PDB file of C-alpha atoms in Angstrom:
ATOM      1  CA  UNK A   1      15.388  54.936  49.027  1.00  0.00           C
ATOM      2  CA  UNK A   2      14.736  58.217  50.588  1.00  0.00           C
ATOM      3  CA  UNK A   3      13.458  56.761  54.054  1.00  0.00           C
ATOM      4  CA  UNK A   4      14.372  54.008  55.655  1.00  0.00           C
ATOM      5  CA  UNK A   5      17.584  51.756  54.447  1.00  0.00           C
ATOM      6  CA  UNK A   6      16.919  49.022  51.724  1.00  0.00           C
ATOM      7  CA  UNK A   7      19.083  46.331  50.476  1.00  0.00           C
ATOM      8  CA  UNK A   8      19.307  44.394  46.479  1.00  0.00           C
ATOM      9  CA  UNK A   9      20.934  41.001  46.699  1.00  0.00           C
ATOM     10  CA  UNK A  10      21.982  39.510  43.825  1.00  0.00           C
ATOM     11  CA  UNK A  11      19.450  36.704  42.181  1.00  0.00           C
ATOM     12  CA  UNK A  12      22.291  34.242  42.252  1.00  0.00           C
ATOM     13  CA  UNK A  13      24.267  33.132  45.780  1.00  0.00           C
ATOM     14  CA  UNK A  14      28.044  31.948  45.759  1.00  0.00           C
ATOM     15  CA  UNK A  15      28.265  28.560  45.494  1.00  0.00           C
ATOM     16  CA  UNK A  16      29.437  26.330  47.795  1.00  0.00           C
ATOM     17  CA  UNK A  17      33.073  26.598  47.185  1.00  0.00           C
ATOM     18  CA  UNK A  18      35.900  27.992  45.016  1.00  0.00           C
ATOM     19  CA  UNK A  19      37.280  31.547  44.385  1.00  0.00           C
ATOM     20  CA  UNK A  20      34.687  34.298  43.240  1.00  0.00           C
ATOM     21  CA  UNK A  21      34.861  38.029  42.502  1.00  0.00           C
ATOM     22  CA  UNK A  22      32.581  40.889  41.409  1.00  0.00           C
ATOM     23  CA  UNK A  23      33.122  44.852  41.387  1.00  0.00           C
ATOM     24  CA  UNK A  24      30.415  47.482  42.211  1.00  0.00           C
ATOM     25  CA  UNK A  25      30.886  51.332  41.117  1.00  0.00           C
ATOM     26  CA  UNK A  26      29.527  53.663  43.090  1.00  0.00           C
ATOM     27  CA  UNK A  27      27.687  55.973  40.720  1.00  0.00           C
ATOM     28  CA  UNK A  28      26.102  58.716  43.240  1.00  0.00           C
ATOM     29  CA  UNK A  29      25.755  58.964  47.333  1.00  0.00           C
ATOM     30  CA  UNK A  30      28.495  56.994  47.945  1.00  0.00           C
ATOM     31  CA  UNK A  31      28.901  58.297  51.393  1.00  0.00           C
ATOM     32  CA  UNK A  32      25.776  55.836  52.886  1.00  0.00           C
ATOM     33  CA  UNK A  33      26.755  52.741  50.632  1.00  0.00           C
ATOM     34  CA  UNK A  34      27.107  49.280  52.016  1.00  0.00           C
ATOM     35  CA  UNK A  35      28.753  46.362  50.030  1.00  0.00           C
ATOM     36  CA  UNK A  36      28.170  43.130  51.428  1.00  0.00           C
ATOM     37  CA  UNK A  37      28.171  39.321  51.574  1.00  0.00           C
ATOM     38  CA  UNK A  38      25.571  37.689  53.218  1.00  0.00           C
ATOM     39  CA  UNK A  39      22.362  36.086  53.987  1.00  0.00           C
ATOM     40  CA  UNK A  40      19.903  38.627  54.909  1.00  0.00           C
ATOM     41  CA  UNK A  41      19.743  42.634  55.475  1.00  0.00           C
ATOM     42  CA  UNK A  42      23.613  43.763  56.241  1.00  0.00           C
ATOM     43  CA  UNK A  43      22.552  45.130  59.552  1.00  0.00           C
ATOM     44  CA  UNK A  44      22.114  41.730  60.999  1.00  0.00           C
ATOM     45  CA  UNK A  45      24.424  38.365  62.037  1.00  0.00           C
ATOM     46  CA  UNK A  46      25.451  36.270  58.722  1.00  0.00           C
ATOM     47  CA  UNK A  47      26.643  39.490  56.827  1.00  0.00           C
ATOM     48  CA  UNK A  48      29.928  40.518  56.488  1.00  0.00           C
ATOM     49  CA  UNK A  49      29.955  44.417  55.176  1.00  0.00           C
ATOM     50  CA  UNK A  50      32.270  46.840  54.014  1.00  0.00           C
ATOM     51  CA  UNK A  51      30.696  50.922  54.654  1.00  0.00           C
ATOM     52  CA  UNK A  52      31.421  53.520  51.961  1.00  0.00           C
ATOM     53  CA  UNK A  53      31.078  56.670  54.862  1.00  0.00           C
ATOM     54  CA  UNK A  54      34.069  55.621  56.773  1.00  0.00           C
ATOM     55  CA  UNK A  55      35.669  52.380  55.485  1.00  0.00           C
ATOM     56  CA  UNK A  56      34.637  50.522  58.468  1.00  0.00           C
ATOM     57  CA  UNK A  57      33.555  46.582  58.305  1.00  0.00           C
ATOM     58  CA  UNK A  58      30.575  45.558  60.157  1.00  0.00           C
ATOM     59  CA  UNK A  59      30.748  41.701  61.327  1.00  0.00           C
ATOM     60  CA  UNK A  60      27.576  39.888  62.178  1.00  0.00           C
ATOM     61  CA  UNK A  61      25.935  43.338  63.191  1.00  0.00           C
ATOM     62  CA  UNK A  62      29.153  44.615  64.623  1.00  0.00           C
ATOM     63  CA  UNK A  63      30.992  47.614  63.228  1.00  0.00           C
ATOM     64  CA  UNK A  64      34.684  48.355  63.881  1.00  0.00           C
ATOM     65  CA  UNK A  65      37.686  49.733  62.079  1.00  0.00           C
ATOM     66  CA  UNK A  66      38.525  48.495  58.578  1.00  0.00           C
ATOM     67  CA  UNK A  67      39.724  50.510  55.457  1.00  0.00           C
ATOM     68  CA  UNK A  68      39.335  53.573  53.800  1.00  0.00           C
ATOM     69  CA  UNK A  69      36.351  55.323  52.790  1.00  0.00           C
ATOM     70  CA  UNK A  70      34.959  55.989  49.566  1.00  0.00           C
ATOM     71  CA  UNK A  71      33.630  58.559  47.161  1.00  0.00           C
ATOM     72  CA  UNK A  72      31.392  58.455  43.823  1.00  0.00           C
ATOM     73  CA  UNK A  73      33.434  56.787  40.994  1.00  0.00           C
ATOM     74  CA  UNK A  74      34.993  54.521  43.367  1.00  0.00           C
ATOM     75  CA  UNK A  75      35.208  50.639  42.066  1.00  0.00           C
ATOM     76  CA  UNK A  76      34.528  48.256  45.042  1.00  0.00           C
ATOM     77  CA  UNK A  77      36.494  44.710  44.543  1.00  0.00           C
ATOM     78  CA  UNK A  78      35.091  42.042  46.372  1.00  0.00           C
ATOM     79  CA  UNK A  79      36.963  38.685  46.832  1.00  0.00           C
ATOM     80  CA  UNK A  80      35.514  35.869  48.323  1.00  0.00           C
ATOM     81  CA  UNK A  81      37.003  32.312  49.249  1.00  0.00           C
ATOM     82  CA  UNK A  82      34.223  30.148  49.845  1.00  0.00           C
ATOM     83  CA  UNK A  83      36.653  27.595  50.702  1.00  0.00           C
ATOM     84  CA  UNK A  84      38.905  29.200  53.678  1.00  0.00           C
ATOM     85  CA  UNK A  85      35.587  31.652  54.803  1.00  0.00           C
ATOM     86  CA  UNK A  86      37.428  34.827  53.741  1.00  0.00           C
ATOM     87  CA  UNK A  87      36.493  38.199  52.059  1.00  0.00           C
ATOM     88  CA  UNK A  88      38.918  41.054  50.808  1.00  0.00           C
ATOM     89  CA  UNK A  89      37.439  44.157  49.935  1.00  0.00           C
ATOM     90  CA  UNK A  90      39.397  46.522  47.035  1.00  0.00           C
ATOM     91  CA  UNK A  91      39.208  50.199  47.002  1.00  0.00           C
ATOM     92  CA  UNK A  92      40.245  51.196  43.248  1.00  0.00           C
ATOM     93  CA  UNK A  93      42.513  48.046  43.242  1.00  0.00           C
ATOM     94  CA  UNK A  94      44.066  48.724  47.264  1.00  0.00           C
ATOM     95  CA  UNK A  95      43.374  45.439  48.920  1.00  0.00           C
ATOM     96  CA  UNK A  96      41.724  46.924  52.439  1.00  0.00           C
ATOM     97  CA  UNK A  97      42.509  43.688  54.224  1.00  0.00           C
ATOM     98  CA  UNK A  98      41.474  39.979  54.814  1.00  0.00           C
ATOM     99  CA  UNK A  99      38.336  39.111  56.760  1.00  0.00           C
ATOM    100  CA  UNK A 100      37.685  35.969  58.144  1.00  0.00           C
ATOM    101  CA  UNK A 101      34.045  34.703  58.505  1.00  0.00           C
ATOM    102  CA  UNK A 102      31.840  32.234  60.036  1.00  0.00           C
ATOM    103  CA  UNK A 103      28.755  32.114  58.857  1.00  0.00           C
ATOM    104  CA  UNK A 104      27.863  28.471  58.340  1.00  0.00           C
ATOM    105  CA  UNK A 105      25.260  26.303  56.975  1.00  0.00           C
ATOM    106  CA  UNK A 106      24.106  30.039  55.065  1.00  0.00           C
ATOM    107  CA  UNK A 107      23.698  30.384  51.681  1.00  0.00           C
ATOM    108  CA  UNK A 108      25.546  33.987  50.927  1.00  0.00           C
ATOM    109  CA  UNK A 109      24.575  36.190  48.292  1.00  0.00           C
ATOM    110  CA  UNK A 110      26.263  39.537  47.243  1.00  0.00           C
ATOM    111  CA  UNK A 111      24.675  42.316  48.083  1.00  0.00           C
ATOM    112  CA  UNK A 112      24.246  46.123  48.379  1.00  0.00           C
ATOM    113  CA  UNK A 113      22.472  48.259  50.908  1.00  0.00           C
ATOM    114  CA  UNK A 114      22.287  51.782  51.766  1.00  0.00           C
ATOM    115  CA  UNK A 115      23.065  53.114  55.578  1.00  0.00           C
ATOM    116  CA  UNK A 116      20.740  55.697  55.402  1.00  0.00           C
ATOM    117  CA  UNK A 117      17.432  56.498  56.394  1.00  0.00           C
ATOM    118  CA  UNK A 118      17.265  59.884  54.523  1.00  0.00           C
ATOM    119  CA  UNK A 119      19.060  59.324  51.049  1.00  0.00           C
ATOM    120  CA  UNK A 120      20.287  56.925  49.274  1.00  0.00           C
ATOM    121  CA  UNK A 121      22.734  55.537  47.019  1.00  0.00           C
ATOM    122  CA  UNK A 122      23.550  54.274  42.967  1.00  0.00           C
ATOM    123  CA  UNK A 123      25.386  51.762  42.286  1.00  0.00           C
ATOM    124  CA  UNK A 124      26.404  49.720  39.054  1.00  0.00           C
ATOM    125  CA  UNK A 125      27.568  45.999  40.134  1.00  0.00           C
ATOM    126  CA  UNK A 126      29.568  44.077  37.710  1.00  0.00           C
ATOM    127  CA  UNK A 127      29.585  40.558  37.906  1.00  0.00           C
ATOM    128  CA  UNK A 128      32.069  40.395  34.748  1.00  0.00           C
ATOM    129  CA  UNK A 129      29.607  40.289  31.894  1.00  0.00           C
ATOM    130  CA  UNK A 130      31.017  43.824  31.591  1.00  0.00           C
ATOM    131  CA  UNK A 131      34.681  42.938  31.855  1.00  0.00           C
ATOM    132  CA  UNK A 132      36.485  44.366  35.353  1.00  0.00           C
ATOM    133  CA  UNK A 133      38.101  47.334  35.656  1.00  0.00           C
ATOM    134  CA  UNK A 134      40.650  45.550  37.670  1.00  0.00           C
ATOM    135  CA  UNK A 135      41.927  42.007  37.059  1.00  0.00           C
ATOM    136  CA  UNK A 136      40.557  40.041  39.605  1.00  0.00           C
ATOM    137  CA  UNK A 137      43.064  38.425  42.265  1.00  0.00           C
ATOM    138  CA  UNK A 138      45.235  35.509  40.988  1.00  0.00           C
ATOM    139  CA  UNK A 139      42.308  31.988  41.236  1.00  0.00           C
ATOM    140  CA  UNK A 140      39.313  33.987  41.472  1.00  0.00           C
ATOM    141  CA  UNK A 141      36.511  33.832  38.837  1.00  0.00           C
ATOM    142  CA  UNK A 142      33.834  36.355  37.860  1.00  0.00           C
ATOM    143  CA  UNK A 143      30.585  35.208  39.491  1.00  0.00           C
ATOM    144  CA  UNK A 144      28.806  34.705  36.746  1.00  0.00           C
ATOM    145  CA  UNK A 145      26.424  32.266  34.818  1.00  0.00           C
ATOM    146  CA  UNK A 146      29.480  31.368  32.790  1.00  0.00           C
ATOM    147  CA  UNK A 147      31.328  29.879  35.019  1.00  0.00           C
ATOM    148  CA  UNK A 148      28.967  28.320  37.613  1.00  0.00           C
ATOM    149  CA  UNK A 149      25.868  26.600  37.252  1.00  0.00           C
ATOM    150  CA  UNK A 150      22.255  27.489  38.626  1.00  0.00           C
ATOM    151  CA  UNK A 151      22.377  23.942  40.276  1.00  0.00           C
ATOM    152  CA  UNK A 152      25.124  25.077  42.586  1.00  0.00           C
ATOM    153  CA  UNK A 153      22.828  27.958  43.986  1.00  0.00           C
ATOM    154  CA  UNK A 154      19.944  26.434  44.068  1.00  0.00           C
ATOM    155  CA  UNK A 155      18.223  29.298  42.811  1.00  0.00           C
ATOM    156  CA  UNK A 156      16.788  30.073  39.155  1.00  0.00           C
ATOM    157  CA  UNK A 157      18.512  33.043  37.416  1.00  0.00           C
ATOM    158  CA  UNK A 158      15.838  35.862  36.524  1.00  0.00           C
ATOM    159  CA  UNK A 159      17.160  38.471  34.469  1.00  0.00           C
ATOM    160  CA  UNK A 160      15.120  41.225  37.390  1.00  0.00           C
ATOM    161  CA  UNK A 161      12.989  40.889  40.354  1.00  0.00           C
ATOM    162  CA  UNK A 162      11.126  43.945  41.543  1.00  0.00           C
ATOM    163  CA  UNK A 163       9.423  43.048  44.547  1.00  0.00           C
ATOM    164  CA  UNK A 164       6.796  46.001  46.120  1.00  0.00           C
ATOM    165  CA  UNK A 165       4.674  45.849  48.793  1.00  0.00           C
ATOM    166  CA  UNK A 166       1.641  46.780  47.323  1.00  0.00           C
ATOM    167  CA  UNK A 167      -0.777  46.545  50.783  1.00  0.00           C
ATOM    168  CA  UNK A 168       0.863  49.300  52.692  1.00  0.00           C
ATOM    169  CA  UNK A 169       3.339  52.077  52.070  1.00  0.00           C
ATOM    170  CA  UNK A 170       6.688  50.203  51.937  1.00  0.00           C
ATOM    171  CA  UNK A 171      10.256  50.516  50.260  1.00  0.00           C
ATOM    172  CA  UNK A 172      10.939  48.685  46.676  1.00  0.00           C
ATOM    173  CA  UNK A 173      13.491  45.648  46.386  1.00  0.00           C
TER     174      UNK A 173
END
């Protein structure tokens, strides 16, 4: 978007447990980018977010120190253990640290945002049926079709959803 911030969650949420990764290069505008687990916009509680402008986390609405920032051709690793409540975020295969989270009772879905209200950001998010650039840490699966089932995320699997206001002037999703 151009005005106002807009985020694209994947059509698929993690399942309930287990070990799951997926990458996301950023492509253009890297600067305002937002990667992101959660169950709603990345700006609110339930989202645990990792911000390409200065490498800092934001926690249930919360931002504070975290890793470094990145830049266009950057690959974004994102680890997640359902089990333990625990995301690592990888900068170009540099682990930028362990976060613990609490978000309960949520159904979590990867995600991508822009922090912006006056530009935004391209992304290309690789859930492996591209192959990673980087081997994914030791236990950790692509989240993909392949190797869970639509059952476990109680959501159908749509190939793309474009949803538009179409009432009132309004950003795409």
């Amino acid at each position: 978007p151009n005005s106002g911030t807009a985020e694209t969650r994947s059509t698929f949420a993690f399942p309930q447990s287990g070990k799951w990764y997926f990458e996301v290069e950023a492509v253009s505008g890297a600067s305002v980018g937002y990667v992101y687990i959660g169950d709603g916009a990345p700006n609110v509680a339930n989202a645990v977010v990792y911000y390409g402008y200065n490498g800092n986390k934001r926690i249930d609405g919360t931002f504070s120190s975290y890793g470094s920032s990145w830049s266009n051709g950057d690959i974004i690793g994102v680890a997640v253990n359902v089990d333990d409540g625990e995301v690592n975020f990888y900068l170009n295969n540099v682990d930028q640290g362990t976060i613990s989270y609490t978000i309960i009772g949520k159904t979590l879905f990867p995600s991508i945002s822009d922090g912006s209200s006056t530009s935004g950001w391209t992304a290309n998010v690789n859930f492996g049926q591209l192959g990673f650039t980087y081997t994914p840490p030791s236990g950790y699966l692509a989240l993909s079709e392949d190797n869970i089932t639509v059952d476990e995320t109680n959501l159908e699997s749509p190939d793309l959803v474009w949803i538009k206001n179409r009432d009132t002037t309004d950003k795409h999703h």
